[in-house]
GROMACS .gro file of C-alpha atoms in nm:
model
  444
    1MET     CA    1   9.110  13.960  11.627
    2THR     CA    2   9.314  13.754  11.874
    3SER     CA    3   9.413  13.397  11.801
    4ASP     CA    4   9.220  13.284  12.110
    5LEU     CA    5   8.895  13.425  11.976
    6ILE     CA    6   8.957  13.276  11.634
    7GLY     CA    7   9.028  12.943  11.800
    8GLN     CA    8   8.695  12.959  11.981
    9ILE     CA    9   8.510  13.017  11.654
   10GLU     CA   10   8.703  12.735  11.486
   11ALA     CA   11   8.608  12.499  11.768
   12ARG     CA   12   8.242  12.580  11.708
   13LEU     CA   13   8.286  12.492  11.340
   14ASN     CA   14   8.336  12.133  11.454
   15ASP     CA   15   8.046  12.117  11.698
   16PHE     CA   16   7.809  11.827  11.629
   17ASN     CA   17   7.516  12.071  11.643
   18PRO     CA   18   7.462  12.200  11.285
   19ASP     CA   19   7.311  12.527  11.411
   20VAL     CA   20   7.629  12.603  11.604
   21ARG     CA   21   7.838  12.533  11.294
   22ARG     CA   22   7.613  12.749  11.078
   23GLU     CA   23   7.642  13.043  11.317
   24ALA     CA   24   8.021  13.006  11.328
   25VAL     CA   25   8.046  13.017  10.948
   26ALA     CA   26   7.830  13.330  10.939
   27GLU     CA   27   8.051  13.491  11.203
   28ILE     CA   28   8.365  13.415  11.002
   29ALA     CA   29   8.201  13.553  10.687
   30ALA     CA   30   8.122  13.878  10.869
   31LEU     CA   31   8.480  13.905  10.998
   32LEU     CA   32   8.617  13.847  10.648
   33LYS     CA   33   8.390  14.114  10.504
   34ALA     CA   34   8.509  14.358  10.769
   35SER     CA   35   8.875  14.259  10.711
   36LYS     CA   36   8.907  14.164  11.078
   37ILE     CA   37   9.054  13.820  11.021
   38ALA     CA   38   9.376  13.737  10.837
   39ILE     CA   39   9.397  13.478  10.559
   40GLU     CA   40   9.683  13.360  10.340
   41PRO     CA   41   9.692  13.457   9.971
   42GLU     CA   42   9.545  13.205   9.730
   43ARG     CA   43   9.795  12.967   9.573
   44ASP     CA   44   9.787  12.702   9.305
   45ALA     CA   45   9.710  12.406   9.528
   46ALA     CA   46   9.402  12.191   9.578
   47ASN     CA   47   9.285  11.910   9.802
   48MET     CA   48   8.982  11.754   9.636
   49HIS     CA   49   8.957  11.445   9.858
   50CYS     CA   50   8.901  11.532  10.225
   51HIS     CA   51   8.683  11.321  10.451
   52THR     CA   52   8.477  11.513  10.704
   53PHE     CA   53   8.364  11.413  11.050
   54PHE     CA   54   8.058  11.257  10.886
   55SER     CA   55   8.286  10.966  10.798
   56PHE     CA   56   8.593  11.039  11.013
   57ASN     CA   57   8.839  11.320  10.967
   58ALA     CA   58   9.163  11.261  11.156
   59TYR     CA   59   9.173  11.625  11.266
   60GLY     CA   60   8.803  11.654  11.348
   61HIS     CA   61   8.705  11.877  11.056
   62SER     CA   62   8.338  11.925  10.976
   63PRO     CA   63   8.237  12.024  10.622
   64SER     CA   64   8.227  12.389  10.733
   65SER     CA   65   8.565  12.361  10.901
   66LEU     CA   66   8.723  12.223  10.583
   67VAL     CA   67   8.592  12.520  10.387
   68TRP     CA   68   8.739  12.761  10.641
   69LEU     CA   69   9.069  12.570  10.633
   70ALA     CA   70   9.086  12.622  10.257
   71LYS     CA   71   8.999  12.991  10.286
   72LYS     CA   72   9.243  13.055  10.570
   73ARG     CA   73   9.533  12.868  10.412
   74GLY     CA   74   9.482  12.993  10.057
   75PHE     CA   75   9.392  12.661   9.892
   76ARG     CA   76   9.255  12.745   9.551
   77LEU     CA   77   9.008  12.454   9.556
   78ILE     CA   78   8.888  12.195   9.807
   79GLY     CA   79   8.665  11.890   9.788
   80MET     CA   80   8.495  11.678  10.053
   81ILE     CA   81   8.427  11.306  10.013
   82ASP     CA   82   8.259  11.089  10.277
   83PHE     CA   83   8.209  10.716  10.307
   84ASP     CA   84   7.856  10.596  10.229
   85VAL     CA   85   7.672  10.925  10.296
   86LEU     CA   86   7.595  11.266  10.149
   87ASP     CA   87   7.513  11.412  10.491
   88GLY     CA   88   7.762  11.698  10.468
   89VAL     CA   89   7.712  11.811  10.109
   90GLU     CA   90   7.461  12.093  10.162
   91GLU     CA   91   7.653  12.233  10.458
   92PHE     CA   92   7.976  12.222  10.261
   93MET     CA   93   7.837  12.391   9.951
   94ASN     CA   94   7.664  12.661  10.156
   95ALA     CA   95   7.987  12.735  10.343
   96CYS     CA   96   8.179  12.751  10.014
   97GLU     CA   97   7.935  13.010   9.882
   98LEU     CA   98   7.937  13.215  10.201
   99LEU     CA   99   8.316  13.219  10.243
  100GLY     CA  100   8.402  13.240   9.874
  101VAL     CA  101   8.573  12.903   9.825
  102ARG     CA  102   8.580  12.681   9.515
  103GLY     CA  103   8.447  12.344   9.629
  104SER     CA  104   8.314  12.005   9.527
  105ALA     CA  105   8.149  11.724   9.721
  106GLY     CA  106   8.142  11.348   9.685
  107ILE     CA  107   8.086  11.001   9.826
  108GLU     CA  108   8.304  10.690   9.851
  109THR     CA  109   8.209  10.328   9.908
  110ARG     CA  110   8.313   9.973   9.825
  111VAL     CA  111   8.151   9.770   9.551
  112ILE     CA  112   8.193   9.431   9.388
  113LEU     CA  113   8.340   9.415   9.037
  114PRO     CA  114   8.276   9.057   8.918
  115GLU     CA  115   8.484   9.099   8.603
  116PHE     CA  116   8.790   9.129   8.831
  117SER     CA  117   8.677   8.872   9.087
  118MET     CA  118   9.012   8.691   9.080
  119ARG     CA  119   9.229   9.003   9.092
  120GLU     CA  120   9.296   9.256   9.364
  121ILE     CA  121   9.223   9.610   9.252
  122ASN     CA  122   9.248   9.888   9.511
  123SER     CA  123   9.134   9.708   9.828
  124PRO     CA  124   9.438   9.508   9.947
  125GLY     CA  125   9.375   9.140  10.005
  126GLU     CA  126   9.022   9.157   9.864
  127PRO     CA  127   9.000   9.040   9.501
  128GLY     CA  128   8.707   9.188   9.312
  129VAL     CA  129   8.642   9.460   9.573
  130LEU     CA  130   8.666   9.816   9.445
  131TYR     CA  131   8.682  10.142   9.638
  132HIS     CA  132   8.475  10.365   9.411
  133ILE     CA  133   8.375  10.730   9.424
  134GLY     CA  134   8.116  10.979   9.304
  135ILE     CA  135   8.210  11.347   9.286
  136GLY     CA  136   8.035  11.669   9.192
  137PHE     CA  137   7.726  11.635   9.413
  138THR     CA  138   7.552  11.962   9.488
  139GLN     CA  139   7.304  11.884   9.766
  140THR     CA  140   7.243  11.640  10.050
  141GLY     CA  141   6.890  11.551   9.944
  142ALA     CA  142   6.859  11.285   9.674
  143PRO     CA  143   6.575  11.175   9.445
  144PRO     CA  144   6.378  10.874   9.579
  145GLU     CA  145   6.555  10.615   9.364
  146ALA     CA  146   6.895  10.747   9.477
  147ALA     CA  147   6.782  10.779   9.840
  148ARG     CA  148   6.694  10.409   9.846
  149ILE     CA  149   7.043  10.315   9.731
  150LEU     CA  150   7.203  10.548   9.986
  151ALA     CA  151   6.993  10.394  10.263
  152GLU     CA  152   7.118  10.051  10.159
  153PHE     CA  153   7.480  10.168  10.172
  154ARG     CA  154   7.431  10.304  10.523
  155ALA     CA  155   7.256   9.988  10.642
  156ARG     CA  156   7.524   9.759  10.499
  157ALA     CA  157   7.799   9.962  10.665
  158ALA     CA  158   7.622   9.955  11.003
  159GLN     CA  159   7.573   9.578  10.981
  160ARG     CA  160   7.942   9.521  10.900
  161ASN     CA  161   8.040   9.741  11.194
  162ARG     CA  162   7.815   9.558  11.439
  163GLU     CA  163   7.947   9.220  11.330
  164MET     CA  164   8.304   9.343  11.366
  165VAL     CA  165   8.238   9.484  11.714
  166ALA     CA  166   8.089   9.153  11.830
  167LYS     CA  167   8.401   8.963  11.721
  168ILE     CA  168   8.647   9.212  11.867
  169ASN     CA  169   8.457   9.239  12.196
  170ALA     CA  170   8.482   8.862  12.235
  171TYR     CA  171   8.855   8.867  12.168
  172LEU     CA  172   8.941   9.163  12.390
  173ASP     CA  173   8.732   9.019  12.674
  174LEU     CA  174   8.733   9.276  12.956
  175VAL     CA  175   8.776   9.566  12.714
  176SER     CA  176   8.461   9.599  12.508
  177VAL     CA  177   8.244   9.868  12.353
  178ASP     CA  178   7.870   9.910  12.327
  179TYR     CA  179   7.786  10.019  11.973
  180GLU     CA  180   7.502  10.254  12.072
  181ARG     CA  181   7.663  10.392  12.387
  182ASP     CA  182   8.030  10.417  12.291
  183ILE     CA  183   8.052  10.437  11.911
  184LEU     CA  184   7.751  10.625  11.775
  185PRO     CA  185   7.817  10.933  11.993
  186LEU     CA  186   8.156  10.968  11.820
  187THR     CA  187   7.973  11.066  11.501
  188PRO     CA  188   7.742  11.358  11.419
  189ALA     CA  189   7.496  11.149  11.216
  190ASN     CA  190   7.531  10.783  11.317
  191ASN     CA  191   7.769  10.678  11.040
  192PRO     CA  192   8.069  10.522  11.218
  193THR     CA  193   8.366  10.388  11.026
  194GLU     CA  194   8.639  10.145  11.131
  195ARG     CA  195   8.839  10.444  11.252
  196HIS     CA  196   8.561  10.541  11.492
  197LEU     CA  197   8.567  10.184  11.625
  198VAL     CA  198   8.941  10.217  11.686
  199VAL     CA  199   8.891  10.538  11.885
  200GLY     CA  200   8.618  10.366  12.086
  201TYR     CA  201   8.840  10.071  12.175
  202ILE     CA  202   9.132  10.293  12.278
  203GLU     CA  203   8.904  10.480  12.516
  204ALA     CA  204   8.756  10.154  12.647
  205ALA     CA  205   9.105  10.020  12.721
  206ARG     CA  206   9.197  10.341  12.898
  207ARG     CA  207   8.893  10.304  13.124
  208ALA     CA  208   8.922   9.930  13.189
  209THR     CA  209   9.297   9.876  13.236
  210ASN     CA  210   9.569  10.017  13.455
  211ASP     CA  211   9.839   9.945  13.197
  212ALA     CA  212   9.727  10.010  12.841
  213ALA     CA  213  10.068   9.923  12.698
  214ALA     CA  214  10.066   9.578  12.858
  215PHE     CA  215   9.708   9.515  12.746
  216TRP     CA  216   9.767   9.612  12.384
  217SER     CA  217  10.102   9.433  12.378
  218LYS     CA  218   9.928   9.106  12.453
  219LYS     CA  219   9.620   9.157  12.236
  220LEU     CA  220   9.809   9.293  11.935
  221ASP     CA  221  10.100   9.049  11.965
  222THR     CA  222  10.354   9.328  11.983
  223PRO     CA  223  10.663   9.336  12.212
  224LEU     CA  224  10.602   9.538  12.526
  225ASP     CA  225  10.905   9.763  12.481
  226GLN     CA  226  10.767   9.867  12.141
  227MET     CA  227  10.413   9.908  12.270
  228VAL     CA  228  10.523  10.140  12.551
  229LYS     CA  229  10.632  10.385  12.281
  230ILE     CA  230  10.338  10.317  12.049
  231VAL     CA  231  10.070  10.400  12.308
  232GLU     CA  232  10.225  10.747  12.335
  233ASP     CA  233  10.189  10.798  11.960
  234ALA     CA  234   9.816  10.820  11.877
  235PRO     CA  235   9.850  10.776  11.499
  236LYS     CA  236  10.070  10.468  11.534
  237LEU     CA  237   9.845  10.312  11.797
  238GLN     CA  238   9.530  10.369  11.595
  239ASN     CA  239   9.683  10.234  11.275
  240LEU     CA  240   9.821   9.929  11.455
  241ILE     CA  241   9.486   9.844  11.619
  242ARG     CA  242   9.307   9.879  11.287
  243ALA     CA  243   9.564   9.665  11.106
  244LYS     CA  244   9.579   9.391  11.371
  245LEU     CA  245   9.210   9.364  11.461
  246MET     CA  246   9.008   9.488  11.163
  247LYS     CA  247   9.205   9.414  10.850
  248GLN     CA  248   9.283   9.082  10.683
  249GLY     CA  249   9.406   8.834  10.943
  250GLY     CA  250   9.248   9.022  11.233
  251VAL     CA  251   8.979   8.876  11.457
  252GLY     CA  252   8.723   9.131  11.343
  253TYR     CA  253   8.785   9.080  10.974
  254ALA     CA  254   8.551   8.889  10.744
  255GLN     CA  255   8.664   8.808  10.390
  256PRO     CA  256   8.413   8.973  10.155
  257GLY     CA  257   8.178   8.753   9.961
  258PRO     CA  258   7.974   8.832   9.652
  259ASP     CA  259   7.698   8.986   9.865
  260THR     CA  260   7.912   9.179  10.116
  261PHE     CA  261   7.916   9.496   9.908
  262PRO     CA  262   7.674   9.628   9.646
  263ALA     CA  263   7.734   9.597   9.275
  264LEU     CA  264   7.890   9.883   9.084
  265GLU     CA  265   7.584   9.954   8.871
  266PRO     CA  266   7.352  10.072   9.154
  267LEU     CA  267   7.625  10.308   9.273
  268HIS     CA  268   7.660  10.458   8.927
  269GLN     CA  269   7.282  10.483   8.902
  270MET     CA  270   7.267  10.677   9.229
  271ILE     CA  271   7.552  10.908   9.127
  272GLU     CA  272   7.407  10.985   8.785
  273VAL     CA  273   7.052  11.041   8.914
  274CYS     CA  274   7.202  11.306   9.142
  275GLY     CA  275   7.375  11.471   8.847
  276ALA     CA  276   7.719  11.376   8.978
  277LEU     CA  277   8.022  11.201   8.827
  278PRO     CA  278   8.132  10.836   8.873
  279CYS     CA  279   8.502  10.835   8.962
  280VAL     CA  280   8.758  10.553   8.948
  281GLY     CA  281   8.969  10.515   9.262
  282TRP     CA  282   9.338  10.436   9.197
  283LEU     CA  283   9.568  10.312   9.473
  284ASP     CA  284   9.929  10.269   9.362
  285GLY     CA  285   9.944  10.052   9.050
  286LEU     CA  286  10.092   9.749   9.226
  287SER     CA  287   9.792   9.514   9.235
  288ALA     CA  288   9.712   9.270   8.957
  289GLY     CA  289   9.400   9.467   8.875
  290GLU     CA  290   9.575   9.802   8.856
  291GLN     CA  291   9.859   9.654   8.652
  292ALA     CA  292   9.592   9.577   8.391
  293LEU     CA  293   9.516   9.948   8.392
  294ASP     CA  294   9.384  10.000   8.042
  295GLU     CA  295   9.161   9.693   8.072
  296LEU     CA  296   9.027   9.821   8.403
  297LEU     CA  297   8.966  10.173   8.276
  298GLU     CA  298   8.798  10.053   7.959
  299LEU     CA  299   8.564   9.840   8.170
  300LEU     CA  300   8.482  10.119   8.416
  301THR     CA  301   8.439  10.394   8.157
  302GLY     CA  302   8.211  10.156   7.970
  303LYS     CA  303   8.001  10.141   8.287
  304GLY     CA  304   7.991  10.521   8.314
  305ALA     CA  305   8.305  10.636   8.499
  306VAL     CA  306   8.416  10.982   8.381
  307THR     CA  307   8.688  11.085   8.630
  308LEU     CA  308   8.977  10.927   8.821
  309ASN     CA  309   9.090  10.979   9.182
  310ILE     CA  310   9.451  10.972   9.299
  311VAL     CA  311   9.606  11.016   9.645
  312PRO     CA  312   9.946  11.148   9.531
  313ASP     CA  313  10.139  11.167   9.858
  314ARG     CA  314  10.153  10.793   9.918
  315ASN     CA  315  10.297  10.744   9.570
  316TRP     CA  316  10.602  10.969   9.589
  317ASN     CA  317  10.671  11.080   9.947
  318ILE     CA  318  10.840  10.752  10.037
  319ALA     CA  319  11.166  10.686  10.225
  320ASN     CA  320  11.262  10.362  10.046
  321ALA     CA  321  11.427  10.470   9.721
  322GLU     CA  322  11.329  10.165   9.515
  323VAL     CA  323  10.967  10.167   9.632
  324LYS     CA  324  10.954  10.539   9.562
  325ARG     CA  325  11.095  10.493   9.211
  326ARG     CA  326  10.839  10.227   9.125
  327LYS     CA  327  10.538  10.404   9.274
  328LEU     CA  328  10.632  10.739   9.126
  329GLN     CA  329  10.655  10.584   8.781
  330ASN     CA  330  10.315  10.423   8.839
  331LEU     CA  331  10.181  10.768   8.929
  332TYR     CA  332  10.310  10.914   8.605
  333ASP     CA  333  10.169  10.615   8.416
  334VAL     CA  334   9.819  10.648   8.562
  335VAL     CA  335   9.809  11.019   8.482
  336ALA     CA  336   9.900  10.933   8.122
  337ALA     CA  337   9.635  10.659   8.118
  338ALA     CA  338   9.374  10.901   8.250
  339GLU     CA  339   9.456  11.134   7.962
  340ARG     CA  340   9.421  10.849   7.711
  341HIS     CA  341   9.081  10.761   7.852
  342ALA     CA  342   8.965  11.125   7.884
  343LEU     CA  343   8.938  11.107   8.264
  344PRO     CA  344   8.995  11.435   8.452
  345LEU     CA  345   9.177  11.386   8.781
  346ASN     CA  346   9.050  11.429   9.136
  347VAL     CA  347   9.348  11.444   9.374
  348GLY     CA  348   9.379  11.483   9.749
  349THR     CA  349   9.515  11.353  10.076
  350GLU     CA  350   9.198  11.193  10.222
  351MET     CA  351   9.273  11.337  10.568
  352ASN     CA  352   9.107  11.037  10.737
  353SER     CA  353   9.423  10.896  10.893
  354TYR     CA  354   9.649  11.073  11.141
  355GLY     CA  355   9.962  11.203  10.976
  356GLN     CA  356   9.806  11.264  10.635
  357LYS     CA  357   9.875  11.611  10.501
  358LEU     CA  358   9.624  11.893  10.492
  359ILE     CA  359   9.718  11.942  10.127
  360ASP     CA  360   9.962  11.792   9.880
  361ASP     CA  361  10.296  11.958   9.819
  362PHE     CA  362  10.221  12.094   9.474
  363ASP     CA  363  10.572  12.244   9.457
  364ALA     CA  364  10.750  11.910   9.506
  365PRO     CA  365  10.983  11.839   9.211
  366GLU     CA  366  10.840  11.488   9.185
  367LEU     CA  367  10.495  11.630   9.109
  368ALA     CA  368  10.611  11.883   8.850
  369PRO     CA  369  10.529  11.659   8.549
  370VAL     CA  370  10.170  11.605   8.670
  371ARG     CA  371  10.099  11.927   8.856
  372GLN     CA  372   9.900  12.093   8.579
  373ALA     CA  373   9.692  11.781   8.522
  374PHE     CA  374   9.607  11.783   8.894
  375LEU     CA  375   9.500  12.147   8.885
  376ASP     CA  376   9.307  12.111   8.560
  377GLY     CA  377   9.115  11.821   8.712
  378ALA     CA  378   9.024  12.029   9.016
  379TYR     CA  379   8.901  12.313   8.795
  380PHE     CA  380   8.701  12.065   8.587
  381ILE     CA  381   8.520  11.934   8.893
  382TYR     CA  382   8.450  12.284   9.021
  383GLY     CA  383   8.325  12.388   8.677
  384HIS     CA  384   8.079  12.099   8.673
  385THR     CA  385   7.974  12.169   9.031
  386ILE     CA  386   7.895  12.537   8.988
  387LEU     CA  387   7.692  12.487   8.669
  388GLN     CA  388   7.505  12.191   8.815
  389ARG     CA  389   7.428  12.364   9.143
  390HIS     CA  390   7.312  12.694   8.998
  391ALA     CA  391   7.149  12.586   8.672
  392GLY     CA  392   7.134  12.207   8.638
  393LEU     CA  393   7.383  12.238   8.351
  394GLY     CA  394   7.648  12.001   8.486
  395PHE     CA  395   7.859  11.750   8.296
  396GLN     CA  396   7.584  11.484   8.292
  397SER     CA  397   7.305  11.720   8.182
  398ALA     CA  398   7.120  11.689   7.853
  399TRP     CA  399   7.242  12.042   7.775
  400ALA     CA  400   7.606  11.938   7.813
  401LYS     CA  401   7.567  11.623   7.606
  402ALA     CA  402   7.385  11.810   7.330
  403HIS     CA  403   7.653  12.076   7.301
  404PHE     CA  404   7.948  11.843   7.367
  405PRO     CA  405   7.867  11.485   7.263
  406ASP     CA  406   8.240  11.410   7.270
  407ARG     CA  407   8.345  11.355   7.632
  408ARG     CA  408   8.693  11.499   7.584
  409ALA     CA  409   8.549  11.824   7.444
  410ARG     CA  410   8.308  11.836   7.738
  411ASN     CA  411   8.603  11.799   7.977
  412ILE     CA  412   8.772  12.099   7.820
  413PHE     CA  413   8.460  12.313   7.850
  414TYR     CA  414   8.401  12.240   8.219
  415THR     CA  415   8.769  12.300   8.294
  416ARG     CA  416   8.734  12.642   8.130
  417VAL     CA  417   8.423  12.706   8.339
  418GLY     CA  418   8.609  12.614   8.657
  419LYS     CA  419   8.890  12.856   8.576
  420ALA     CA  420   8.650  13.137   8.483
  421ALA     CA  421   8.397  13.110   8.765
  422ARG     CA  422   8.467  13.313   9.076
  423PRO     CA  423   8.399  13.138   9.407
  424GLY     CA  424   8.092  13.234   9.603
  425GLN     CA  425   7.739  13.306   9.489
  426ALA     CA  426   7.641  13.259   9.125
  427GLN     CA  427   7.768  13.553   8.921
  428ALA     CA  428   7.505  13.550   8.647
  429ALA     CA  429   7.169  13.407   8.553
  430LEU     CA  430   7.229  13.070   8.388
  431ASP     CA  431   6.978  12.860   8.199
  432ALA     CA  432   6.960  12.591   7.933
  433ASP     CA  433   6.882  12.843   7.657
  434LEU     CA  434   7.236  12.978   7.672
  435LEU     CA  435   7.510  12.861   7.439
  436PRO     CA  436   7.839  12.744   7.594
  437ASP     CA  437   8.022  13.064   7.497
  438GLU     CA  438   7.742  13.268   7.654
  439VAL     CA  439   7.777  13.069   7.975
  440LEU     CA  440   8.150  13.137   7.983
  441ALA     CA  441   8.096  13.506   7.912
  442GLY     CA  442   7.860  13.535   8.208
  443LEU     CA  443   8.107  13.393   8.460
  444GLY     CA  444   8.385  13.560   8.644
   0.00000   0.00000   0.00000
């Protein structure tokens, strides 16, 4: 098949119409079955933290498109995570099964952690605010008690966006956006993020001004000679607008208060009701909160966290030698801490900012000491996902806790499941009457 025809199918994978995406996945599956489309051999690499276009993917990937990316490029495992919504989970899991890809799905949001109210954690400049994650979801639909919490997350995010737009519109004056007309159409399911707002403002400036560089130079307080170059570099322009207008010190920014974000406990409740796994988000180990790492992890595991998320690339792929040395050591330290606290790792690139990699460089010498821990974590998450999706026997199930009351032993079992289970449709009938060894014997 020609690259042009493949490109046409890939474009349909990112259509906002779910029926178009579904048909494109089915077409790719048929081509794979007929050996009419080339893919790279599988390799030991995983990206378990990829945002989709349901919460902004810098390269436009839908859940289905991410699955095809993994299949085409030979990623052994892939995971999607979106801000505030589970809208893409069912599509993602269905595509994984159809194309034969090992996958997991999750959600990310911000919460308040009052015990650290005076210390920054992983949200720079915002003491007590925690980026927190749930992984291992298996469907978009949620039980009523979880659906109520999800609806609150979506409503809070929309309100913050509208307030930010009002402030930025006033500051930019002639360049403004209408939330319903200009921002919501940028999303497939009405869940804009700050990055969608940035795209909206760039387009508004293009329409309303004859000299975008001069406009942004003035509004972003950046020398014109620099801005002339920046406007030609989409990633730099987007990151600069977000930093200057939407982050701390910007006109659209509002310092979070105790009621800005939900508490941690409702998030954990929602995650656990859905049979998924609360996951600590780690930034780089430089904040006061993350420097008290064992204290933080003891607190969060006590509240139900069972995994830990890392974005490796920003902690080793650094030009400044001293910054690299410090952050790389912090990376090694957090992996060791995760082992002490029996927290399997979820690692990935996020893919929600231009310039972020499609997958980490698992062959980089700097990652050699932690490479196996990264892969084992990915297999653990996949092991939980496949047993939860096909039999309700995931990590949080009564079956799992009865057979493995010790969390560390449970981690080992689900990692073994992840390594044994072939991607695609369930390979065997699974039910709660089976013993763990019988489950393992039926996989693969």
